Amino acid sequence: MKLSIIIPCKNEEGNVLELYNKIKDTLGKVKYEMIYIDDGSTDSGASVVEAYCDDRIRLIKKANGGVSSARNY
């Protein structure tokens, strides 16, 4: 079984790295995936996520629709 962590983001470039490190440190060897949903950001947050070399991270980009729309997507 794998834990899926869904993270809706809009213009959170400055927080993405800190969140990634906290999740990684907290979960340790638990099987998990992080799904970042870029909800129409205008900053470089998606580029920060794309730069990770970690198979557990997925990035989904979508037009802005709000946090609920991003989670449901």
CSV table of N, CA and C in Angstrom, one decimal:
chain,number,residue,atom,x,y,z
A,1,MET,N,0.8,-1.2,0.0
A,1,MET,CA,0.0,0.0,0.0
A,1,MET,C,0.9,1.2,0.0
A,2,LYS,N,0.4,2.3,-0.7
A,2,LYS,CA,1.2,3.5,-0.8
A,2,LYS,C,0.3,4.7,-0.3
A,3,LEU,N,0.9,5.6,0.4
A,3,LEU,CA,0.2,6.8,0.9
A,3,LEU,C,0.3,7.9,-0.2
A,4,SER,N,-0.8,8.5,-0.5
A,4,SER,CA,-0.8,9.6,-1.5
A,4,SER,C,-1.0,10.9,-0.8
A,5,ILE,N,-0.1,11.8,-1.0
A,5,ILE,CA,-0.2,13.1,-0.3
A,5,ILE,C,-0.5,14.1,-1.5
A,6,ILE,N,-1.7,14.7,-1.4
A,6,ILE,CA,-2.1,15.7,-2.5
A,6,ILE,C,-1.9,17.1,-2.0
A,7,ILE,N,-1.1,17.8,-2.7
A,7,ILE,CA,-0.8,19.2,-2.3
A,7,ILE,C,-1.2,20.2,-3.4
A,8,PRO,N,-2.3,20.9,-3.2
A,8,PRO,CA,-2.7,21.9,-4.1
A,8,PRO,C,-1.8,23.2,-3.8
A,9,CYS,N,-1.2,23.7,-4.9
A,9,CYS,CA,-0.3,24.9,-4.7
A,9,CYS,C,-0.7,26.0,-5.7
A,10,LYS,N,-0.7,27.2,-5.2
A,10,LYS,CA,-0.8,28.4,-6.1
A,10,LYS,C,0.2,29.4,-5.5
A,11,ASN,N,1.2,29.7,-6.3
A,11,ASN,CA,2.2,30.8,-5.9
A,11,ASN,C,2.8,30.5,-4.6
A,12,GLU,N,3.3,29.2,-4.4
A,12,GLU,CA,4.0,28.8,-3.2
A,12,GLU,C,5.4,28.5,-3.4
A,13,GLU,N,6.1,29.1,-4.4
A,13,GLU,CA,7.4,28.8,-4.7
A,13,GLU,C,8.4,28.8,-3.5
A,14,GLY,N,8.2,29.7,-2.6
A,14,GLY,CA,9.0,29.8,-1.4
A,14,GLY,C,8.8,28.7,-0.4
A,15,ASN,N,7.7,28.0,-0.5
A,15,ASN,CA,7.4,27.0,0.5
A,15,ASN,C,7.5,25.6,0.0
A,16,VAL,N,7.7,25.4,-1.2
A,16,VAL,CA,7.6,24.0,-1.8
A,16,VAL,C,8.8,23.2,-1.3
A,17,LEU,N,10.0,23.7,-1.3
A,17,LEU,CA,11.2,22.9,-0.8
A,17,LEU,C,11.1,22.6,0.6
A,18,GLU,N,10.6,23.5,1.5
A,18,GLU,CA,10.5,23.2,2.9
A,18,GLU,C,9.5,22.1,3.1
A,19,LEU,N,8.3,22.2,2.4
A,19,LEU,CA,7.3,21.2,2.6
A,19,LEU,C,7.8,19.8,2.2
A,20,TYR,N,8.5,19.8,1.0
A,20,TYR,CA,9.0,18.5,0.5
A,20,TYR,C,10.0,17.9,1.6
A,21,ASN,N,10.9,18.7,2.1
A,21,ASN,CA,11.8,18.2,3.1
A,21,ASN,C,11.1,17.7,4.4
A,22,LYS,N,10.1,18.4,4.8
A,22,LYS,CA,9.4,18.0,6.0
A,22,LYS,C,8.7,16.7,5.8
A,23,ILE,N,8.0,16.5,4.7
A,23,ILE,CA,7.3,15.3,4.4
A,23,ILE,C,8.3,14.1,4.3
A,24,LYS,N,9.4,14.3,3.6
A,24,LYS,CA,10.4,13.3,3.4
A,24,LYS,C,11.0,12.9,4.7
A,25,ASP,N,11.3,13.8,5.6
A,25,ASP,CA,11.9,13.5,6.9
A,25,ASP,C,10.9,12.8,7.8
A,26,THR,N,9.7,13.3,7.8
A,26,THR,CA,8.6,12.7,8.7
A,26,THR,C,8.3,11.3,8.3
A,27,LEU,N,8.1,11.0,7.0
A,27,LEU,CA,7.7,9.7,6.6
A,27,LEU,C,8.8,8.6,6.4
A,28,GLY,N,10.0,9.1,6.3
A,28,GLY,CA,11.1,8.1,6.3
A,28,GLY,C,11.0,7.1,5.2
A,29,LYS,N,10.8,5.8,5.7
A,29,LYS,CA,10.8,4.7,4.7
A,29,LYS,C,9.4,4.3,4.3
A,30,VAL,N,8.3,5.0,4.7
A,30,VAL,CA,7.0,4.7,4.3
A,30,VAL,C,6.9,4.9,2.8
A,31,LYS,N,6.1,4.0,2.2
A,31,LYS,CA,5.9,4.2,0.7
A,31,LYS,C,4.9,5.3,0.5
A,32,TYR,N,5.2,6.3,-0.2
A,32,TYR,CA,4.3,7.4,-0.5
A,32,TYR,C,4.6,8.0,-1.8
A,33,GLU,N,3.7,8.8,-2.2
A,33,GLU,CA,3.8,9.7,-3.4
A,33,GLU,C,3.3,11.1,-3.0
A,34,MET,N,3.9,12.1,-3.5
A,34,MET,CA,3.5,13.5,-3.4
A,34,MET,C,3.0,14.0,-4.7
A,35,ILE,N,1.7,14.4,-4.7
A,35,ILE,CA,1.1,14.9,-5.9
A,35,ILE,C,0.9,16.4,-5.8
A,36,TYR,N,1.8,17.2,-6.4
A,36,TYR,CA,1.6,18.6,-6.4
A,36,TYR,C,0.7,19.1,-7.5
A,37,ILE,N,-0.3,19.8,-7.2
A,37,ILE,CA,-1.2,20.3,-8.2
A,37,ILE,C,-1.1,21.8,-8.3
A,38,ASP,N,-0.4,22.2,-9.4
A,38,ASP,CA,-0.2,23.6,-9.6
A,38,ASP,C,-1.5,24.2,-10.1
A,39,ASP,N,-2.1,25.1,-9.3
A,39,ASP,CA,-3.4,25.6,-9.7
A,39,ASP,C,-3.3,27.0,-10.3
A,40,GLY,N,-2.7,27.0,-11.4
A,40,GLY,CA,-2.6,28.3,-12.2
A,40,GLY,C,-1.6,29.3,-11.6
A,41,SER,N,-0.5,28.8,-11.0
A,41,SER,CA,0.5,29.7,-10.4
A,41,SER,C,1.1,30.6,-11.5
A,42,THR,N,1.6,31.8,-11.0
A,42,THR,CA,2.3,32.7,-11.8
A,42,THR,C,3.8,32.8,-11.4
A,43,ASP,N,4.2,32.0,-10.4
A,43,ASP,CA,5.6,32.0,-9.9
A,43,ASP,C,6.3,30.8,-10.5
A,44,SER,N,7.4,30.5,-9.9
A,44,SER,CA,8.2,29.4,-10.4
A,44,SER,C,8.1,28.1,-9.6
A,45,GLY,N,7.0,28.0,-8.8
A,45,GLY,CA,6.8,26.8,-8.0
A,45,GLY,C,6.9,25.5,-8.7
A,46,ALA,N,6.2,25.5,-9.9
A,46,ALA,CA,6.2,24.2,-10.7
A,46,ALA,C,7.6,23.9,-11.1
A,47,SER,N,8.4,24.9,-11.5
A,47,SER,CA,9.8,24.6,-11.9
A,47,SER,C,10.6,24.0,-10.7
A,48,VAL,N,10.3,24.5,-9.5
A,48,VAL,CA,11.0,23.9,-8.4
A,48,VAL,C,10.7,22.4,-8.2
A,49,VAL,N,9.4,22.1,-8.3
A,49,VAL,CA,9.0,20.7,-8.2
A,49,VAL,C,9.6,19.9,-9.3
A,50,GLU,N,9.6,20.4,-10.6
A,50,GLU,CA,10.1,19.7,-11.7
A,50,GLU,C,11.6,19.4,-11.5
A,51,ALA,N,12.3,20.2,-10.8
A,51,ALA,CA,13.7,20.0,-10.6
A,51,ALA,C,14.1,18.9,-9.6
A,52,TYR,N,13.1,18.4,-8.8
A,52,TYR,CA,13.4,17.2,-7.9
A,52,TYR,C,13.7,16.0,-8.7
A,53,CYS,N,14.7,15.2,-8.3
A,53,CYS,CA,15.0,13.9,-8.9
A,53,CYS,C,14.5,12.9,-8.0
A,54,ASP,N,13.1,12.8,-7.9
A,54,ASP,CA,12.5,11.8,-6.9
A,54,ASP,C,11.3,11.2,-7.6
A,55,ASP,N,11.3,9.9,-7.8
A,55,ASP,CA,10.2,9.2,-8.5
A,55,ASP,C,8.9,9.3,-7.7
A,56,ARG,N,8.9,9.7,-6.5
A,56,ARG,CA,7.7,9.7,-5.7
A,56,ARG,C,6.9,11.0,-5.9
A,57,ILE,N,7.5,11.9,-6.6
A,57,ILE,CA,6.8,13.2,-6.8
A,57,ILE,C,6.2,13.3,-8.2
A,58,ARG,N,4.9,13.7,-8.2
A,58,ARG,CA,4.2,14.0,-9.5
A,58,ARG,C,3.8,15.4,-9.5
A,59,LEU,N,3.8,16.0,-10.7
A,59,LEU,CA,3.4,17.4,-10.8
A,59,LEU,C,2.2,17.5,-11.8
A,60,ILE,N,1.1,18.1,-11.5
A,60,ILE,CA,0.0,18.3,-12.4
A,60,ILE,C,-0.2,19.8,-12.4
A,61,LYS,N,-0.3,20.3,-13.7
A,61,LYS,CA,-0.6,21.7,-13.9
A,61,LYS,C,-2.0,21.8,-14.4
A,62,LYS,N,-2.7,22.8,-13.9
A,62,LYS,CA,-4.1,23.1,-14.3
A,62,LYS,C,-4.4,24.6,-14.2
A,63,ALA,N,-5.4,25.0,-14.9
A,63,ALA,CA,-5.8,26.4,-14.8
A,63,ALA,C,-6.4,26.6,-13.5
A,64,ASN,N,-6.3,27.9,-13.0
A,64,ASN,CA,-6.8,28.2,-11.7
A,64,ASN,C,-8.3,27.9,-11.5
A,65,GLY,N,-8.6,27.2,-10.5
A,65,GLY,CA,-10.0,26.9,-10.2
A,65,GLY,C,-10.3,26.9,-8.7
A,66,GLY,N,-9.2,27.2,-7.9
A,66,GLY,CA,-9.4,27.2,-6.5
A,66,GLY,C,-8.9,25.9,-5.8
A,67,VAL,N,-8.7,25.9,-4.5
A,67,VAL,CA,-8.1,24.8,-3.8
A,67,VAL,C,-9.0,23.5,-3.9
A,68,SER,N,-10.3,23.6,-3.8
A,68,SER,CA,-11.2,22.5,-3.9
A,68,SER,C,-11.1,21.9,-5.3
A,69,SER,N,-11.1,22.7,-6.3
A,69,SER,CA,-11.0,22.2,-7.7
A,69,SER,C,-9.6,21.5,-7.9
A,70,ALA,N,-8.6,22.0,-7.3
A,70,ALA,CA,-7.3,21.4,-7.5
A,70,ALA,C,-7.3,20.0,-6.8
A,71,ARG,N,-7.8,19.9,-5.6
A,71,ARG,CA,-7.9,18.6,-4.9
A,71,ARG,C,-8.7,17.6,-5.7
A,72,ASN,N,-9.8,18.0,-6.2
A,72,ASN,CA,-10.7,17.1,-6.9
A,72,ASN,C,-10.1,16.7,-8.2
A,73,TYR,N,-9.3,17.5,-8.8
A,73,TYR,CA,-8.7,17.2,-10.1
A,73,TYR,C,-7.8,16.0,-10.0
